[in-house]
Coordinates of C-alpha atoms in Angstrom, one line a residue:
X1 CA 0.0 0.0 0.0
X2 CA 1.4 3.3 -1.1
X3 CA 1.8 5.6 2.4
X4 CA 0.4 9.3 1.8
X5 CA 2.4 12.1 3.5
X6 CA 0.1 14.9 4.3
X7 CA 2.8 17.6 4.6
X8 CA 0.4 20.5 6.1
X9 CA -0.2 18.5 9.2
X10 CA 4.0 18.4 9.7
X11 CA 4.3 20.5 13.1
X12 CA 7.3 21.9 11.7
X13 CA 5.7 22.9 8.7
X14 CA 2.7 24.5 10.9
X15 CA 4.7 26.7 13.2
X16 CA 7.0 28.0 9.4
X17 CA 4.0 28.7 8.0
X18 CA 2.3 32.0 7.3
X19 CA -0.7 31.3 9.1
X20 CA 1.7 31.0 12.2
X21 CA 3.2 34.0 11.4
X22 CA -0.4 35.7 11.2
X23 CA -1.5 34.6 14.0
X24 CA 1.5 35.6 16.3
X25 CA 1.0 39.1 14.4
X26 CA -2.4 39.1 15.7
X27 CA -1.9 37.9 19.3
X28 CA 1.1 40.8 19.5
X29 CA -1.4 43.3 18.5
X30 CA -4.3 42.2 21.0
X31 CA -1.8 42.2 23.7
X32 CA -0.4 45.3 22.6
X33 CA -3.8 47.2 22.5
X34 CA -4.5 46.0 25.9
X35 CA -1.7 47.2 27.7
X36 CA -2.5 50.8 25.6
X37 CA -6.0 50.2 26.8
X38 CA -4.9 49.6 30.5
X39 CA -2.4 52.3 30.5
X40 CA -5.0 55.2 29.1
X41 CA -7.7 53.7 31.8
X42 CA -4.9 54.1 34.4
X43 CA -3.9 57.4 33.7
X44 CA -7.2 58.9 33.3
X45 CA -8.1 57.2 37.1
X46 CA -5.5 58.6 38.3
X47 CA -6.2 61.7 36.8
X48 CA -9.8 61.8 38.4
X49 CA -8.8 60.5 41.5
X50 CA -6.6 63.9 41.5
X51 CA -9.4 65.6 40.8
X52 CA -11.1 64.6 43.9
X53 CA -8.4 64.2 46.4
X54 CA -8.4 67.1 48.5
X55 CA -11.8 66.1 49.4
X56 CA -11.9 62.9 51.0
X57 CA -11.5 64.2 54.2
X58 CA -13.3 67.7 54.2
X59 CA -16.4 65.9 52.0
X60 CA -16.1 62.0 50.8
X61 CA -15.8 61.3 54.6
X62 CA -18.0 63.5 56.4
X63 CA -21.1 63.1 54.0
X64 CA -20.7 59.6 54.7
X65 CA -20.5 59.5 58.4
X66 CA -23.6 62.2 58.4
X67 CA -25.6 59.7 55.9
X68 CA -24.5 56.7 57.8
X69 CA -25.7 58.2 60.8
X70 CA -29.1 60.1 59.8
X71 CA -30.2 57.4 57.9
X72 CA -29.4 55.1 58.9
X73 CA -27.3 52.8 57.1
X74 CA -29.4 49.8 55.7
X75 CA -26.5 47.5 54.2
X76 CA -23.5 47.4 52.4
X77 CA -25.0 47.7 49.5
X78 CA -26.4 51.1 49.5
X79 CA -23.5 52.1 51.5
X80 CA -21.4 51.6 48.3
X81 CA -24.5 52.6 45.7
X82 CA -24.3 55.9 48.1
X83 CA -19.9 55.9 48.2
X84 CA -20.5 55.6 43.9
X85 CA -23.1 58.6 44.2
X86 CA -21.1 60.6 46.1
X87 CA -18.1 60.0 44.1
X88 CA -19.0 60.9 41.1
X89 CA -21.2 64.3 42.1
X90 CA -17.6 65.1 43.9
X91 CA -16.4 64.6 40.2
X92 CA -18.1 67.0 39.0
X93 CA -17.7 70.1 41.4
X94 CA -14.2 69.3 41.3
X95 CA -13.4 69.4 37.5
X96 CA -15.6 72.0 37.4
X97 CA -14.2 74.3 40.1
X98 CA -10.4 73.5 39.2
X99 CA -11.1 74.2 35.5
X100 CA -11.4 78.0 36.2
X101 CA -8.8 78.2 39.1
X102 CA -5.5 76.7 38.1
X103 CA -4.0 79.9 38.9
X104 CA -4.5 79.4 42.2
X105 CA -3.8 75.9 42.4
X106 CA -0.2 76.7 40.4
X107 CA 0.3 78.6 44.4
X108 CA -1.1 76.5 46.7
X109 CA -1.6 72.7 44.7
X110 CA 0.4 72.2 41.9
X111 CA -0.1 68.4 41.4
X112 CA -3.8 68.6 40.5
X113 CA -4.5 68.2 36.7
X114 CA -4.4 71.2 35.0
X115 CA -1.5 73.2 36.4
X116 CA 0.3 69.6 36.2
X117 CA -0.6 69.4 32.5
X118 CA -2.2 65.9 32.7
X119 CA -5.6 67.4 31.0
X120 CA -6.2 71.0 29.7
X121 CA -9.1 73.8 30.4
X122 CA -11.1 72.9 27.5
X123 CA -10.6 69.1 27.9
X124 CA -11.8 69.5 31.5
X125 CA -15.3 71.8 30.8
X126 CA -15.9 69.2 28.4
X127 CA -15.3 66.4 31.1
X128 CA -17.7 68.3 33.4
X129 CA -20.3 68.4 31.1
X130 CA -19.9 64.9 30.4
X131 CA -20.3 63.7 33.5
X132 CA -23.3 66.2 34.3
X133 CA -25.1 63.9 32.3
X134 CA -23.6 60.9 33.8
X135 CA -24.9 62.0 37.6
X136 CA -28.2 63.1 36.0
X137 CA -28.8 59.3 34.7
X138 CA -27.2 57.8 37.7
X139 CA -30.1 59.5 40.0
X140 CA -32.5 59.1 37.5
X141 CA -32.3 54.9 38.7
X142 CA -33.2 56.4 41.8
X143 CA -36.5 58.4 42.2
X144 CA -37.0 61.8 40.1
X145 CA -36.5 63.8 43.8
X146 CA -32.8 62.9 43.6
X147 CA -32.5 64.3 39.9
X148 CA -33.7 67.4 41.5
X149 CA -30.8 67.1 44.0
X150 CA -28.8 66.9 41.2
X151 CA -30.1 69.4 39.1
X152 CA -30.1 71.8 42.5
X153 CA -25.7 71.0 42.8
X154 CA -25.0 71.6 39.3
X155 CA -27.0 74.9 39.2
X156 CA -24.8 75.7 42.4
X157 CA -21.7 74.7 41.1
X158 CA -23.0 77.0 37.9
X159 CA -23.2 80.3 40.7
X160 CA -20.2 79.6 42.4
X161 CA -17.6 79.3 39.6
X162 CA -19.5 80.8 36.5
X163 CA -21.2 83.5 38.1
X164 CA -18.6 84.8 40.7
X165 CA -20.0 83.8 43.4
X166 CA -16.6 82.1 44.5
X167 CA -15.3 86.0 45.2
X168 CA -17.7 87.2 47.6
X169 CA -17.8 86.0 51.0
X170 CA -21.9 86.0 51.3
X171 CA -22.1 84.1 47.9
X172 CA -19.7 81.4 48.4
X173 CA -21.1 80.7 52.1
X174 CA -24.4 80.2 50.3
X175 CA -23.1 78.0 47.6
X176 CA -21.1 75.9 50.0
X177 CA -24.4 75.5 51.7
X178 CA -26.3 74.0 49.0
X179 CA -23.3 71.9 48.0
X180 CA -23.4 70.2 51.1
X181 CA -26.7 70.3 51.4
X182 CA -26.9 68.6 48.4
X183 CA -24.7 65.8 49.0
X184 CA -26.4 65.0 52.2
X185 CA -30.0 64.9 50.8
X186 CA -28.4 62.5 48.0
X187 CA -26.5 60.4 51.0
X188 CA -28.8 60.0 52.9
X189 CA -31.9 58.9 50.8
X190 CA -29.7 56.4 48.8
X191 CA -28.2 54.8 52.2
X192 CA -32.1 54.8 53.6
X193 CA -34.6 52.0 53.8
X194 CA -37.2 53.6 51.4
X195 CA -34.9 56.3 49.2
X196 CA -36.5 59.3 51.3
X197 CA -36.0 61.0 53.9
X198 CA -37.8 61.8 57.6
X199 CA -38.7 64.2 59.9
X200 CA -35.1 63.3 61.4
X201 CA -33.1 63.4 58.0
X202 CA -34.8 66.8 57.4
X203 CA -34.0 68.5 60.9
X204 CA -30.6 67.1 60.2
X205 CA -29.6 68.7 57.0
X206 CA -31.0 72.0 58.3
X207 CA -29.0 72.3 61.4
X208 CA -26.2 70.6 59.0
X209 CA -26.4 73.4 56.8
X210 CA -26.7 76.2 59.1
X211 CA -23.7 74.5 61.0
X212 CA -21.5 74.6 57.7
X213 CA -22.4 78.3 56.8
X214 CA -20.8 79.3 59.9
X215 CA -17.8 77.4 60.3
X216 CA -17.2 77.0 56.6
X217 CA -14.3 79.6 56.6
X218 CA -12.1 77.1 58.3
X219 CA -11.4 75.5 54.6
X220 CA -10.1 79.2 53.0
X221 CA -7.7 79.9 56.2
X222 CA -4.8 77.5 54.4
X223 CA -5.7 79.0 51.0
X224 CA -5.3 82.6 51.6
X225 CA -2.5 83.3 49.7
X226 CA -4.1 81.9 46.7
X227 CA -7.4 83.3 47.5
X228 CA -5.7 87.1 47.0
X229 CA -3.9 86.0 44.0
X230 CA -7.0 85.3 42.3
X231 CA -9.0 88.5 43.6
X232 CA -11.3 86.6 46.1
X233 CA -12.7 88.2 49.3
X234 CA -13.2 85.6 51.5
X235 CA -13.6 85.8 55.8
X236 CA -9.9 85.5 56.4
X237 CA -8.9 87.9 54.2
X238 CA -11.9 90.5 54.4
X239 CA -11.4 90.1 59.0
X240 CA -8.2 87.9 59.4
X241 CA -8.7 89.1 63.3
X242 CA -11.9 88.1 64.0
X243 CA -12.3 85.5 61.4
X244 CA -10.5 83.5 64.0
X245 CA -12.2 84.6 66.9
X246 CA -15.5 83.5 65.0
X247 CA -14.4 80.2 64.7
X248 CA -13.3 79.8 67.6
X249 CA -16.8 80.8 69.1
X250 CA -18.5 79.0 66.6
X251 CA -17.1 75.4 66.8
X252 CA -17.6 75.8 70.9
X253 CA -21.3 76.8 70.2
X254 CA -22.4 74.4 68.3
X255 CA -20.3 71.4 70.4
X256 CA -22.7 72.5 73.0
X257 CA -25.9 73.3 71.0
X258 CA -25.3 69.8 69.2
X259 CA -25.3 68.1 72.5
X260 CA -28.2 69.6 73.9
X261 CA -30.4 69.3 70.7
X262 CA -30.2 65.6 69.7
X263 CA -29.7 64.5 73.7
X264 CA -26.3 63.1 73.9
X265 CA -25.3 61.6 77.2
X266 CA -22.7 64.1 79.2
X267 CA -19.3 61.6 78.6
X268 CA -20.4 62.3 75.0
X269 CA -21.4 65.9 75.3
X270 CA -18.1 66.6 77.1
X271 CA -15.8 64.6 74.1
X272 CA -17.7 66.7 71.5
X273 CA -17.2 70.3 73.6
X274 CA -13.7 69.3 74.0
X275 CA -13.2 68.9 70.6
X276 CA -14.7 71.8 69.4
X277 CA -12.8 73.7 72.0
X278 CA -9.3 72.5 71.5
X279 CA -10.2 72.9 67.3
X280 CA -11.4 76.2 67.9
X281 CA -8.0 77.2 69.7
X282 CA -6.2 75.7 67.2
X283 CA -7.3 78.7 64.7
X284 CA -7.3 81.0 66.8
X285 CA -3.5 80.9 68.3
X286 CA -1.6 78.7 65.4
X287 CA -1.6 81.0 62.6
X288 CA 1.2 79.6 60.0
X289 CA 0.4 77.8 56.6
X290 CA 1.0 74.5 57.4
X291 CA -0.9 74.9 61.0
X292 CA -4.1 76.0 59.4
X293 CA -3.6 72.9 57.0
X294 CA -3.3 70.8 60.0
X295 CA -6.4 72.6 61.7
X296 CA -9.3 72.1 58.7
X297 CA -7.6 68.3 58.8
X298 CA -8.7 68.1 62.7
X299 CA -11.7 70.3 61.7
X300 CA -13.2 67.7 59.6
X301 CA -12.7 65.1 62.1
X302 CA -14.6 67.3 64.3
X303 CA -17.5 68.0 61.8
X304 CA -17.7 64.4 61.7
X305 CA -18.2 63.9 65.0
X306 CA -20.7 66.3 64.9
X307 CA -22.6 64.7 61.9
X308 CA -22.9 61.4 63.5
X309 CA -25.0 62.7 66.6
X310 CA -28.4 62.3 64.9
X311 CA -27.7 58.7 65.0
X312 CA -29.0 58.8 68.7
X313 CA -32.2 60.5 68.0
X314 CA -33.0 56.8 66.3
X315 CA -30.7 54.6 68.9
X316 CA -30.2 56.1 71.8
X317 CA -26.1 54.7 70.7
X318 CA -24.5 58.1 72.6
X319 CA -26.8 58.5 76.2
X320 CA -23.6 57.3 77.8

């Protein structure tokens, strides 16, 4: 019997051959795209995660601790539906407040985005705009009150960096007001049983927001160099004197109003009166740049603190 040698099904002829050699090509070219893929996705993470960073600790955080706490906190889902809520809203003030001050932030944060060079002005209005739409949707899963919320930060966001309000010391209070207010009302309703919010959520975001239009010049005490650069009149600079002396009063007030208004046992009362005390001091007697950055870090702890107290109304967690 004659033997038939198939010579295509020779391995060696297989791996010569130019289908080989096309399909390495391709496999080099997948791989390479992904790593292109990964890298762009990594640096534009990055990139937002600049964007927010300043504001972990002065908004992330305490937003969190206040929905947590007013809420309250149903699961670990809607904690992290809430985190992803309050992320991307962050997003969006952010990109859209740094996009019209990277003159200041060449003074006082030069690492952020645009005085870095990672992203330029137009690239980042166009960003915010972008994910406008994406924070819109994103409540829209929710209920249509919460696009309202949304609606009501963006318009605020509009006033404070569009309209000027950033430069006047009545107008940015106000605006920081219904930024936090904002991200509170969002919070809390997503972290809630029902998505809505009580008699106890309400009472809280009012005193919340009272409480931040008074003690909300602690944030512009480390940025007052950059503040004049850009023109801005803001508490410290307009009354450097008695900006301090204000918040030293207020953040020993409102320890003590706090207490007595949601019912706090007096270990807890005297921890929170403490706190506001020595913060308080802190403004008022340690005066240099990286002392006032130190203070709005201990300041947020403090509001914190303070934000978590309508969690007894509902528990009764701080009568000790």
């Amino acid at each position: 019997m004659a033997r038939i040698v198939i010579s295509s099904l020779n391995p060696h002829n297989i791996n010569n051959s130019s289908w080989s050699v096309s399909v390495h090509l391709t496999f080099n070219r997948v791989e390479d795209f992904l790593l292109k893929s990964f890298s762009t996705a990594k640096y534009h993470l990055h990139t937002a995660i600049l964007f927010t960073w300043t504001d972990y600790k002065t908004i992330f955080l305490p937003i969190t601790a206040f929905a947590c706490a007013t809420a309250p906190v149903q699961s670990f889902s809607s904690l992290l539906q809430s985190w992803v809520w309050i992320w991307f809203h962050l997003l969006l003030c952010n990109v859209s407040n740094q996009a019209r001050s990277c003159e200041e932030d060449k003074l006082n944060r030069p690492w952020r985005p645009l005085p870095s060079g990672r992203i330029t002005e137009s690239q980042a209005v166009a960003l915010r705009w972008a994910i406008v739409a994406l924070c819109l949707f994103w409540s829209s899963t929710y209920n249509p009150e919460l696009v309202l919320v949304t609606i009501g930060l963006v318009v605020t966001t509009f006033i404070y960096d569009e309209l000027g309000a950033a430069s006047h010391i009545v107008g940015k209070n106000f605006c920081n007001i219904g930024g936090y207010v904002s991200f509170e009302v969002g919070a809390t309703t997503i972290i809630g049983a029902d998505h809505a919010m009580d008699f106890v959520s309400v009472t809280a975001v009012i005193i919340s927001g009272i409480l931040i239009f008074t003690t909300i010049q602690a944030q512009d005490f480390p940025d007052v160099e950059g503040d004049k650069a850009l023109g801005r009149v803001t508490f410290p600079i307009y009354a450097p004197e008695f900006s301090r002396a204000f918040t030293l009063f207020a953040t020993v007030a409102w320890s003590f109003f706090l207490s007595w208004f949601w019912g706090v046992g007096p270990v807890s009362a005297a921890f929170l009166v403490t706190f506001g005390t020595y913060v308080g001091i802190r403004y008022y007697h340690w005066r240099t740049l990286e002392a006032d950055k130190n203070s709005y870090l201990i300041f947020n702890i403090w509001l914190m603190a303070a934000h978590v107290l309508p969690l007894h109304a509902r528990t009764s967690v701080l009568a000790f």
